[in-house]
Amino acid sequence: MKSLKKFLSSKNYVRIPLVLTETNHFEIVAKINGVSGRFILDTGASNTCVGMDKIDFFKMVSEVSDVKAAGAGATEMETLVSSKNKIQIGDWKKKKQKIVLFDLVHVNEALTSHNALPVDGIIGGDVLKKGKAVIDYDKKFLFLRM
């Protein structure tokens, strides 16, 4: 039987390493608009998100959003939205990626209180769906289809 790596490679997938944090989250490096950042991989998050304090860092243009964010113990958080962003994870790339912006202070406080490093954002289900994602939890790799 073929290994998962060989099988997915034959189906035009790229392999991206994941890092398991002290909080048992998978962390991933991604580029937004050419700028590298650290992100939590969150299959339960519907949208990819970046902290509002990182708008300039990632060269994003934002607009007001009526959508309220919720998660990690916080609800009804104000959001902005940024459209037409370039995202790259490993060799996988997409243009015109919509990204939700909201205050990630509560997320980063929770991470740092458990001896994990703060993150710039969250890679959510929208990106995972676009990339037809496969996660190898045992070997700690994300596979995205080109």
GROMACS .gro file of N, CA and C in nm:
model
  438
    1MET      N    1   0.084  -0.119   0.000
    1MET     CA    2   0.000   0.000   0.000
    1MET      C    3   0.088   0.125   0.000
    2LYS      N    4   0.050   0.224  -0.079
    2LYS     CA    5   0.124   0.349  -0.085
    2LYS      C    6   0.113   0.425   0.046
    3SER      N    7   0.215   0.503   0.077
    3SER     CA    8   0.206   0.589   0.194
    3SER      C    9   0.113   0.706   0.161
    4LEU      N   10   0.061   0.768   0.263
    4LEU     CA   11  -0.027   0.884   0.244
    4LEU      C   12   0.047   0.993   0.167
    5LYS      N   13   0.173   1.016   0.203
    5LYS     CA   14   0.254   1.118   0.137
    5LYS      C   15   0.264   1.091  -0.014
    6LYS      N   16   0.296   0.969  -0.052
    6LYS     CA   17   0.311   0.934  -0.193
    6LYS      C   18   0.177   0.942  -0.266
    7PHE      N   19   0.073   0.893  -0.202
    7PHE     CA   20  -0.060   0.896  -0.264
    7PHE      C   21  -0.105   1.039  -0.290
    8LEU      N   22  -0.096   1.126  -0.189
    8LEU     CA   23  -0.141   1.264  -0.206
    8LEU      C   24  -0.050   1.341  -0.301
    9SER      N   25   0.078   1.311  -0.301
    9SER     CA   26   0.170   1.373  -0.396
    9SER      C   27   0.129   1.340  -0.539
   10SER      N   28   0.086   1.217  -0.562
   10SER     CA   29   0.041   1.177  -0.696
   10SER      C   30  -0.088   1.247  -0.736
   11LYS      N   31  -0.161   1.301  -0.638
   11LYS     CA   32  -0.286   1.373  -0.663
   11LYS      C   33  -0.264   1.525  -0.662
   12ASN      N   34  -0.138   1.568  -0.672
   12ASN     CA   35  -0.101   1.710  -0.680
   12ASN      C   36  -0.121   1.786  -0.549
   13TYR      N   37  -0.093   1.721  -0.439
   13TYR     CA   38  -0.096   1.785  -0.307
   13TYR      C   39   0.046   1.825  -0.266
   14VAL      N   40   0.055   1.932  -0.189
   14VAL     CA   41   0.183   1.970  -0.129
   14VAL      C   42   0.175   1.942   0.021
   15ARG      N   43   0.289   1.912   0.079
   15ARG     CA   44   0.297   1.876   0.221
   15ARG      C   45   0.356   1.992   0.299
   16ILE      N   46   0.287   2.030   0.408
   16ILE     CA   47   0.331   2.142   0.492
   16ILE      C   48   0.344   2.091   0.636
   17PRO      N   49   0.461   2.116   0.698
   17PRO     CA   50   0.479   2.069   0.836
   17PRO      C   51   0.394   2.147   0.936
   18LEU      N   52   0.347   2.078   1.036
   18LEU     CA   53   0.272   2.138   1.146
   18LEU      C   54   0.353   2.123   1.274
   19VAL      N   55   0.338   2.219   1.363
   19VAL     CA   56   0.404   2.214   1.493
   19VAL      C   57   0.296   2.203   1.600
   20LEU      N   58   0.307   2.103   1.686
   20LEU     CA   59   0.213   2.088   1.796
   20LEU      C   60   0.260   2.174   1.913
   21THR      N   61   0.173   2.264   1.958
   21THR     CA   62   0.211   2.358   2.064
   21THR      C   63   0.182   2.298   2.202
   22GLU      N   64   0.224   2.371   2.304
   22GLU     CA   65   0.199   2.332   2.443
   22GLU      C   66   0.049   2.322   2.472
   23THR      N   67  -0.032   2.395   2.396
   23THR     CA   68  -0.177   2.396   2.417
   23THR      C   69  -0.247   2.290   2.332
   24ASN      N   70  -0.169   2.205   2.266
   24ASN     CA   71  -0.221   2.097   2.182
   24ASN      C   72  -0.290   2.150   2.056
   25HIS      N   73  -0.249   2.266   2.010
   25HIS     CA   74  -0.294   2.321   1.883
   25HIS      C   75  -0.186   2.296   1.778
   26PHE      N   76  -0.229   2.283   1.653
   26PHE     CA   77  -0.132   2.279   1.546
   26PHE      C   78  -0.105   2.422   1.501
   27GLU      N   79   0.022   2.453   1.487
   27GLU     CA   80   0.066   2.584   1.442
   27GLU      C   81   0.129   2.569   1.305
   28ILE      N   82   0.113   2.672   1.223
   28ILE     CA   83   0.162   2.667   1.085
   28ILE      C   84   0.216   2.805   1.047
   29VAL      N   85   0.315   2.804   0.960
   29VAL     CA   86   0.366   2.930   0.905
   29VAL      C   87   0.296   2.955   0.772
   30ALA      N   88   0.245   3.076   0.754
   30ALA     CA   89   0.179   3.114   0.629
   30ALA      C   90   0.222   3.256   0.595
   31LYS      N   91   0.212   3.287   0.466
   31LYS     CA   92   0.239   3.424   0.420
   31LYS      C   93   0.109   3.486   0.376
   32ILE      N   94   0.089   3.608   0.421
   32ILE     CA   95  -0.024   3.688   0.372
   32ILE      C   96   0.035   3.812   0.308
   33ASN      N   97   0.002   3.830   0.181
   33ASN     CA   98   0.054   3.943   0.103
   33ASN      C   99   0.207   3.949   0.111
   34GLY      N  100   0.269   3.831   0.109
   34GLY     CA  101   0.415   3.821   0.108
   34GLY      C  102   0.483   3.829   0.242
   35VAL      N  103   0.406   3.845   0.350
   35VAL     CA  104   0.463   3.860   0.485
   35VAL      C  105   0.434   3.733   0.567
   36SER      N  106   0.540   3.674   0.623
   36SER     CA  107   0.526   3.551   0.702
   36SER      C  108   0.470   3.578   0.840
   37GLY      N  109   0.387   3.484   0.884
   37GLY     CA  110   0.332   3.492   1.019
   37GLY      C  111   0.307   3.355   1.075
   38ARG      N  112   0.275   3.351   1.205
   38ARG     CA  113   0.247   3.226   1.274
   38ARG      C  114   0.096   3.218   1.297
   39PHE      N  115   0.037   3.102   1.260
   39PHE     CA  116  -0.107   3.085   1.266
   39PHE      C  117  -0.143   2.953   1.333
   40ILE      N  118  -0.258   2.952   1.400
   40ILE     CA  119  -0.315   2.828   1.450
   40ILE      C  120  -0.398   2.769   1.337
   41LEU      N  121  -0.387   2.640   1.317
   41LEU     CA  122  -0.471   2.569   1.222
   41LEU      C  123  -0.597   2.528   1.298
   42ASP      N  124  -0.713   2.579   1.256
   42ASP     CA  125  -0.836   2.556   1.331
   42ASP      C  126  -0.946   2.506   1.239
   43THR      N  127  -0.969   2.376   1.239
   43THR     CA  128  -1.071   2.316   1.153
   43THR      C  129  -1.211   2.360   1.194
   44GLY      N  130  -1.227   2.407   1.315
   44GLY     CA  131  -1.358   2.452   1.364
   44GLY      C  132  -1.388   2.597   1.336
   45ALA      N  133  -1.288   2.672   1.290
   45ALA     CA  134  -1.309   2.813   1.257
   45ALA      C  135  -1.359   2.822   1.114
   46SER      N  136  -1.470   2.890   1.094
   46SER     CA  137  -1.526   2.898   0.959
   46SER      C  138  -1.443   2.986   0.866
   47ASN      N  139  -1.380   3.088   0.923
   47ASN     CA  140  -1.302   3.183   0.842
   47ASN      C  141  -1.158   3.193   0.889
   48THR      N  142  -1.073   3.227   0.794
   48THR     CA  143  -0.935   3.260   0.827
   48THR      C  144  -0.935   3.401   0.886
   49CYS      N  145  -0.861   3.418   0.994
   49CYS     CA  146  -0.865   3.546   1.069
   49CYS      C  147  -0.724   3.594   1.097
   50VAL      N  148  -0.713   3.724   1.110
   50VAL     CA  149  -0.589   3.789   1.150
   50VAL      C  150  -0.624   3.890   1.258
   51GLY      N  151  -0.534   3.910   1.353
   51GLY     CA  152  -0.556   4.009   1.457
   51GLY      C  153  -0.560   4.150   1.400
   52MET      N  154  -0.650   4.232   1.452
   52MET     CA  155  -0.663   4.370   1.404
   52MET      C  156  -0.532   4.448   1.414
   53ASP      N  157  -0.451   4.412   1.511
   53ASP     CA  158  -0.323   4.482   1.528
   53ASP      C  159  -0.221   4.445   1.419
   54LYS      N  160  -0.255   4.354   1.331
   54LYS     CA  161  -0.164   4.308   1.225
   54LYS      C  162  -0.204   4.357   1.085
   55ILE      N  163  -0.300   4.448   1.077
   55ILE     CA  164  -0.348   4.497   0.947
   55ILE      C  165  -0.233   4.556   0.866
   56ASP      N  166  -0.158   4.647   0.925
   56ASP     CA  167  -0.046   4.709   0.854
   56ASP      C  168   0.068   4.610   0.830
   57PHE      N  169   0.094   4.526   0.929
   57PHE     CA  170   0.202   4.426   0.918
   57PHE      C  171   0.183   4.338   0.795
   58PHE      N  172   0.059   4.295   0.769
   58PHE     CA  173   0.030   4.208   0.655
   58PHE      C  174  -0.015   4.286   0.530
   59LYS      N  175   0.000   4.416   0.533
   59LYS     CA  176  -0.033   4.502   0.417
   59LYS      C  177  -0.176   4.479   0.369
   60MET      N  178  -0.270   4.485   0.462
   60MET     CA  179  -0.409   4.457   0.431
   60MET      C  180  -0.490   4.586   0.420
   61VAL      N  181  -0.591   4.582   0.337
   61VAL     CA  182  -0.689   4.690   0.326
   61VAL      C  183  -0.818   4.634   0.383
   62SER      N  184  -0.877   4.706   0.479
   62SER     CA  185  -0.995   4.652   0.547
   62SER      C  186  -1.116   4.743   0.531
   63GLU      N  187  -1.231   4.684   0.556
   63GLU     CA  188  -1.355   4.759   0.559
   63GLU      C  189  -1.440   4.705   0.673
   64VAL      N  190  -1.535   4.787   0.716
   64VAL     CA  191  -1.622   4.750   0.827
   64VAL      C  192  -1.708   4.631   0.787
   65SER      N  193  -1.731   4.544   0.883
   65SER     CA  194  -1.813   4.425   0.860
   65SER      C  195  -1.926   4.421   0.962
   66ASP      N  196  -2.041   4.372   0.921
   66ASP     CA  197  -2.154   4.355   1.013
   66ASP      C  198  -2.146   4.223   1.089
   67VAL      N  199  -2.055   4.136   1.046
   67VAL     CA  200  -2.041   4.005   1.108
   67VAL      C  201  -1.976   4.020   1.245
   68LYS      N  202  -2.028   3.946   1.341
   68LYS     CA  203  -1.970   3.942   1.475
   68LYS      C  204  -1.895   3.812   1.490
   69ALA      N  205  -1.778   3.818   1.552
   69ALA     CA  206  -1.696   3.698   1.571
   69ALA      C  207  -1.722   3.639   1.709
   70ALA      N  208  -1.702   3.507   1.719
   70ALA     CA  209  -1.714   3.437   1.847
   70ALA      C  210  -1.612   3.325   1.847
   71GLY      N  211  -1.564   3.293   1.965
   71GLY     CA  212  -1.471   3.181   1.977
   71GLY      C  213  -1.378   3.197   2.093
   72ALA      N  214  -1.322   3.087   2.138
   72ALA     CA  215  -1.225   3.084   2.248
   72ALA      C  216  -1.274   3.163   2.369
   73GLY      N  217  -1.402   3.150   2.401
   73GLY     CA  218  -1.456   3.212   2.522
   73GLY      C  219  -1.506   3.353   2.503
   74ALA      N  220  -1.498   3.409   2.385
   74ALA     CA  221  -1.545   3.545   2.361
   74ALA      C  222  -1.656   3.541   2.255
   75THR      N  223  -1.752   3.632   2.269
   75THR     CA  224  -1.861   3.638   2.172
   75THR      C  225  -1.888   3.782   2.133
   76GLU      N  226  -1.961   3.799   2.021
   76GLU     CA  227  -2.005   3.931   1.975
   76GLU      C  228  -1.891   4.031   1.959
   77MET      N  229  -1.777   3.984   1.907
   77MET     CA  230  -1.663   4.074   1.886
   77MET      C  231  -1.677   4.146   1.752
   78GLU      N  232  -1.642   4.273   1.753
   78GLU     CA  233  -1.645   4.354   1.631
   78GLU      C  234  -1.541   4.300   1.533
   79THR      N  235  -1.574   4.305   1.404
   79THR     CA  236  -1.481   4.257   1.302
   79THR      C  237  -1.469   4.356   1.188
   80LEU      N  238  -1.360   4.342   1.115
   80LEU     CA  239  -1.339   4.406   0.986
   80LEU      C  240  -1.317   4.294   0.887
   81VAL      N  241  -1.326   4.325   0.760
   81VAL     CA  242  -1.299   4.224   0.658
   81VAL      C  243  -1.200   4.282   0.557
   82SER      N  244  -1.111   4.197   0.511
   82SER     CA  245  -1.014   4.236   0.410
   82SER      C  246  -1.024   4.137   0.295
   83SER      N  247  -1.048   4.189   0.176
   83SER     CA  248  -1.063   4.104   0.058
   83SER      C  249  -0.939   4.113  -0.030
   84LYS      N  250  -0.929   4.025  -0.124
   84LYS     CA  251  -0.823   4.026  -0.225
   84LYS      C  252  -0.683   4.016  -0.167
   85ASN      N  253  -0.667   3.932  -0.067
   85ASN     CA  254  -0.535   3.906  -0.010
   85ASN      C  255  -0.473   3.785  -0.077
   86LYS      N  256  -0.341   3.784  -0.084
   86LYS     CA  257  -0.269   3.667  -0.133
   86LYS      C  258  -0.227   3.586  -0.011
   87ILE      N  259  -0.253   3.456  -0.017
   87ILE     CA  260  -0.213   3.369   0.093
   87ILE      C  261  -0.127   3.257   0.037
   88GLN      N  262  -0.022   3.225   0.111
   88GLN     CA  263   0.067   3.116   0.072
   88GLN      C  264   0.099   3.033   0.195
   89ILE      N  265   0.078   2.902   0.181
   89ILE     CA  266   0.113   2.807   0.286
   89ILE      C  267   0.200   2.702   0.219
   90GLY      N  268   0.327   2.700   0.253
   90GLY     CA  269   0.421   2.615   0.181
   90GLY      C  270   0.424   2.661   0.036
   91ASP      N  271   0.409   2.567  -0.057
   91ASP     CA  272   0.406   2.601  -0.200
   91ASP      C  273   0.264   2.628  -0.250
   92TRP      N  274   0.165   2.611  -0.163
   92TRP     CA  275   0.025   2.632  -0.201
   92TRP      C  276  -0.007   2.782  -0.195
   93LYS      N  277  -0.069   2.834  -0.300
   93LYS     CA  278  -0.098   2.978  -0.306
   93LYS      C  279  -0.240   3.002  -0.357
   94LYS      N  280  -0.302   3.107  -0.305
   94LYS     CA  281  -0.432   3.153  -0.355
   94LYS      C  282  -0.434   3.305  -0.354
   95LYS      N  283  -0.502   3.359  -0.452
   95LYS     CA  284  -0.523   3.503  -0.459
   95LYS      C  285  -0.668   3.530  -0.421
   96LYS      N  286  -0.697   3.655  -0.393
   96LYS     CA  287  -0.834   3.699  -0.362
   96LYS      C  288  -0.892   3.628  -0.240
   97GLN      N  289  -0.810   3.608  -0.138
   97GLN     CA  290  -0.855   3.545  -0.015
   97GLN      C  291  -0.917   3.649   0.078
   98LYS      N  292  -1.040   3.626   0.120
   98LYS     CA  293  -1.105   3.712   0.218
   98LYS      C  294  -1.056   3.671   0.356
   99ILE      N  295  -1.023   3.769   0.437
   99ILE     CA  296  -0.975   3.742   0.574
   99ILE      C  297  -1.052   3.831   0.671
  100VAL      N  298  -1.099   3.770   0.778
  100VAL     CA  299  -1.169   3.843   0.883
  100VAL      C  300  -1.066   3.895   0.982
  101LEU      N  301  -1.084   4.018   1.025
  101LEU     CA  302  -0.994   4.079   1.122
  101LEU      C  303  -1.070   4.104   1.252
  102PHE      N  304  -1.014   4.058   1.363
  102PHE     CA  305  -1.073   4.087   1.493
  102PHE      C  306  -0.966   4.083   1.601
  103ASP      N  307  -1.001   4.125   1.719
  103ASP     CA  308  -0.907   4.134   1.830
  103ASP      C  309  -0.873   3.994   1.881
  104LEU      N  310  -0.746   3.955   1.865
  104LEU     CA  311  -0.701   3.822   1.908
  104LEU      C  312  -0.635   3.824   2.046
  105VAL      N  313  -0.651   3.932   2.120
  105VAL     CA  314  -0.585   3.943   2.251
  105VAL      C  315  -0.624   3.826   2.341
  106HIS      N  316  -0.753   3.791   2.347
  106HIS     CA  317  -0.798   3.683   2.435
  106HIS      C  318  -0.737   3.549   2.393
  107VAL      N  319  -0.721   3.527   2.263
  107VAL     CA  320  -0.659   3.404   2.213
  107VAL      C  321  -0.513   3.399   2.256
  108ASN      N  322  -0.441   3.509   2.232
  108ASN     CA  323  -0.298   3.511   2.266
  108ASN      C  324  -0.273   3.508   2.416
  109GLU      N  325  -0.362   3.566   2.495
  109GLU     CA  326  -0.348   3.557   2.640
  109GLU      C  327  -0.362   3.411   2.686
  110ALA      N  328  -0.457   3.340   2.627
  110ALA     CA  329  -0.476   3.199   2.661
  110ALA      C  330  -0.353   3.117   2.621
  111LEU      N  331  -0.298   3.146   2.503
  111LEU     CA  332  -0.179   3.072   2.458
  111LEU      C  333  -0.060   3.099   2.549
  112THR      N  334  -0.032   3.225   2.576
  112THR     CA  335   0.087   3.259   2.655
  112THR      C  336   0.074   3.213   2.800
  113SER      N  337  -0.049   3.205   2.851
  113SER     CA  338  -0.067   3.157   2.989
  113SER      C  339  -0.036   3.007   3.000
  114HIS      N  340  -0.030   2.939   2.884
  114HIS     CA  341   0.005   2.796   2.881
  114HIS      C  342   0.142   2.774   2.816
  115ASN      N  343   0.227   2.875   2.824
  115ASN     CA  344   0.365   2.867   2.774
  115ASN      C  345   0.376   2.845   2.623
  116ALA      N  346   0.276   2.889   2.548
  116ALA     CA  347   0.283   2.885   2.402
  116ALA      C  348   0.307   3.027   2.351
  117LEU      N  349   0.359   3.038   2.230
  117LEU     CA  350   0.384   3.169   2.172
  117LEU      C  351   0.256   3.228   2.115
  118PRO      N  352   0.243   3.362   2.116
  118PRO     CA  353   0.125   3.424   2.054
  118PRO      C  354   0.127   3.401   1.903
  119VAL      N  355   0.008   3.413   1.842
  119VAL     CA  356  -0.005   3.392   1.698
  119VAL      C  357  -0.054   3.521   1.631
  120ASP      N  358  -0.034   3.526   1.500
  120ASP     CA  359  -0.081   3.640   1.420
  120ASP      C  360  -0.224   3.620   1.372
  121GLY      N  361  -0.269   3.494   1.370
  121GLY     CA  362  -0.403   3.467   1.321
  121GLY      C  363  -0.437   3.319   1.324
  122ILE      N  364  -0.545   3.289   1.253
  122ILE     CA  365  -0.601   3.154   1.250
  122ILE      C  366  -0.628   3.116   1.105
  123ILE      N  367  -0.581   3.000   1.065
  123ILE     CA  368  -0.615   2.944   0.933
  123ILE      C  369  -0.741   2.861   0.955
  124GLY      N  370  -0.850   2.902   0.890
  124GLY     CA  371  -0.979   2.840   0.913
  124GLY      C  372  -1.027   2.749   0.801
  125GLY      N  373  -1.148   2.703   0.818
  125GLY     CA  374  -1.209   2.609   0.726
  125GLY      C  375  -1.222   2.659   0.583
  126ASP      N  376  -1.232   2.790   0.564
  126ASP     CA  377  -1.243   2.843   0.428
  126ASP      C  378  -1.120   2.809   0.345
  127VAL      N  379  -1.002   2.828   0.401
  127VAL     CA  380  -0.877   2.796   0.332
  127VAL      C  381  -0.861   2.644   0.321
  128LEU      N  382  -0.893   2.573   0.426
  128LEU     CA  383  -0.880   2.427   0.425
  128LEU      C  384  -0.970   2.366   0.318
  129LYS      N  385  -1.090   2.421   0.303
  129LYS     CA  386  -1.181   2.371   0.200
  129LYS      C  387  -1.129   2.402   0.060
  130LYS      N  388  -1.079   2.524   0.039
  130LYS     CA  389  -1.024   2.561  -0.092
  130LYS      C  390  -0.908   2.470  -0.131
  131GLY      N  391  -0.828   2.433  -0.033
  131GLY     CA  392  -0.712   2.349  -0.058
  131GLY      C  393  -0.740   2.200  -0.050
  132LYS      N  394  -0.868   2.164  -0.032
  132LYS     CA  395  -0.905   2.022  -0.019
  132LYS      C  396  -0.813   1.953   0.082
  133ALA      N  397  -0.803   2.014   0.199
  133ALA     CA  398  -0.705   1.977   0.301
  133ALA      C  399  -0.720   1.835   0.352
  134VAL      N  400  -0.604   1.774   0.376
  134VAL     CA  401  -0.593   1.647   0.446
  134VAL      C  402  -0.491   1.670   0.557
  135ILE      N  403  -0.527   1.631   0.677
  135ILE     CA  404  -0.436   1.647   0.791
  135ILE      C  405  -0.391   1.510   0.838
  136ASP      N  406  -0.259   1.492   0.845
  136ASP     CA  407  -0.201   1.371   0.902
  136ASP      C  408  -0.164   1.406   1.046
  137TYR      N  409  -0.254   1.374   1.138
  137TYR     CA  410  -0.233   1.408   1.278
  137TYR      C  411  -0.114   1.335   1.338
  138ASP      N  412  -0.094   1.212   1.298
  138ASP     CA  413   0.014   1.131   1.354
  138ASP      C  414   0.151   1.185   1.315
  139LYS      N  415   0.169   1.215   1.188
  139LYS     CA  416   0.300   1.262   1.139
  139LYS      C  417   0.312   1.415   1.139
  140LYS      N  418   0.204   1.484   1.174
  140LYS     CA  419   0.201   1.631   1.187
  140LYS      C  420   0.231   1.703   1.054
  141PHE      N  421   0.148   1.672   0.954
  141PHE     CA  422   0.157   1.739   0.826
  141PHE      C  423   0.019   1.777   0.776
  142LEU      N  424   0.014   1.892   0.710
  142LEU     CA  425  -0.106   1.937   0.638
  142LEU      C  426  -0.077   1.918   0.490
  143PHE      N  427  -0.173   1.864   0.417
  143PHE     CA  428  -0.162   1.849   0.272
  143PHE      C  429  -0.267   1.937   0.207
  144LEU      N  430  -0.226   2.019   0.111
  144LEU     CA  431  -0.318   2.104   0.036
  144LEU      C  432  -0.301   2.076  -0.112
  145ARG      N  433  -0.413   2.073  -0.183
  145ARG     CA  434  -0.408   2.043  -0.326
  145ARG      C  435  -0.382   2.170  -0.407
  146MET      N  436  -0.286   2.160  -0.497
  146MET     CA  437  -0.248   2.273  -0.581
  146MET      C  438  -0.358   2.308  -0.679
   0.00000   0.00000   0.00000
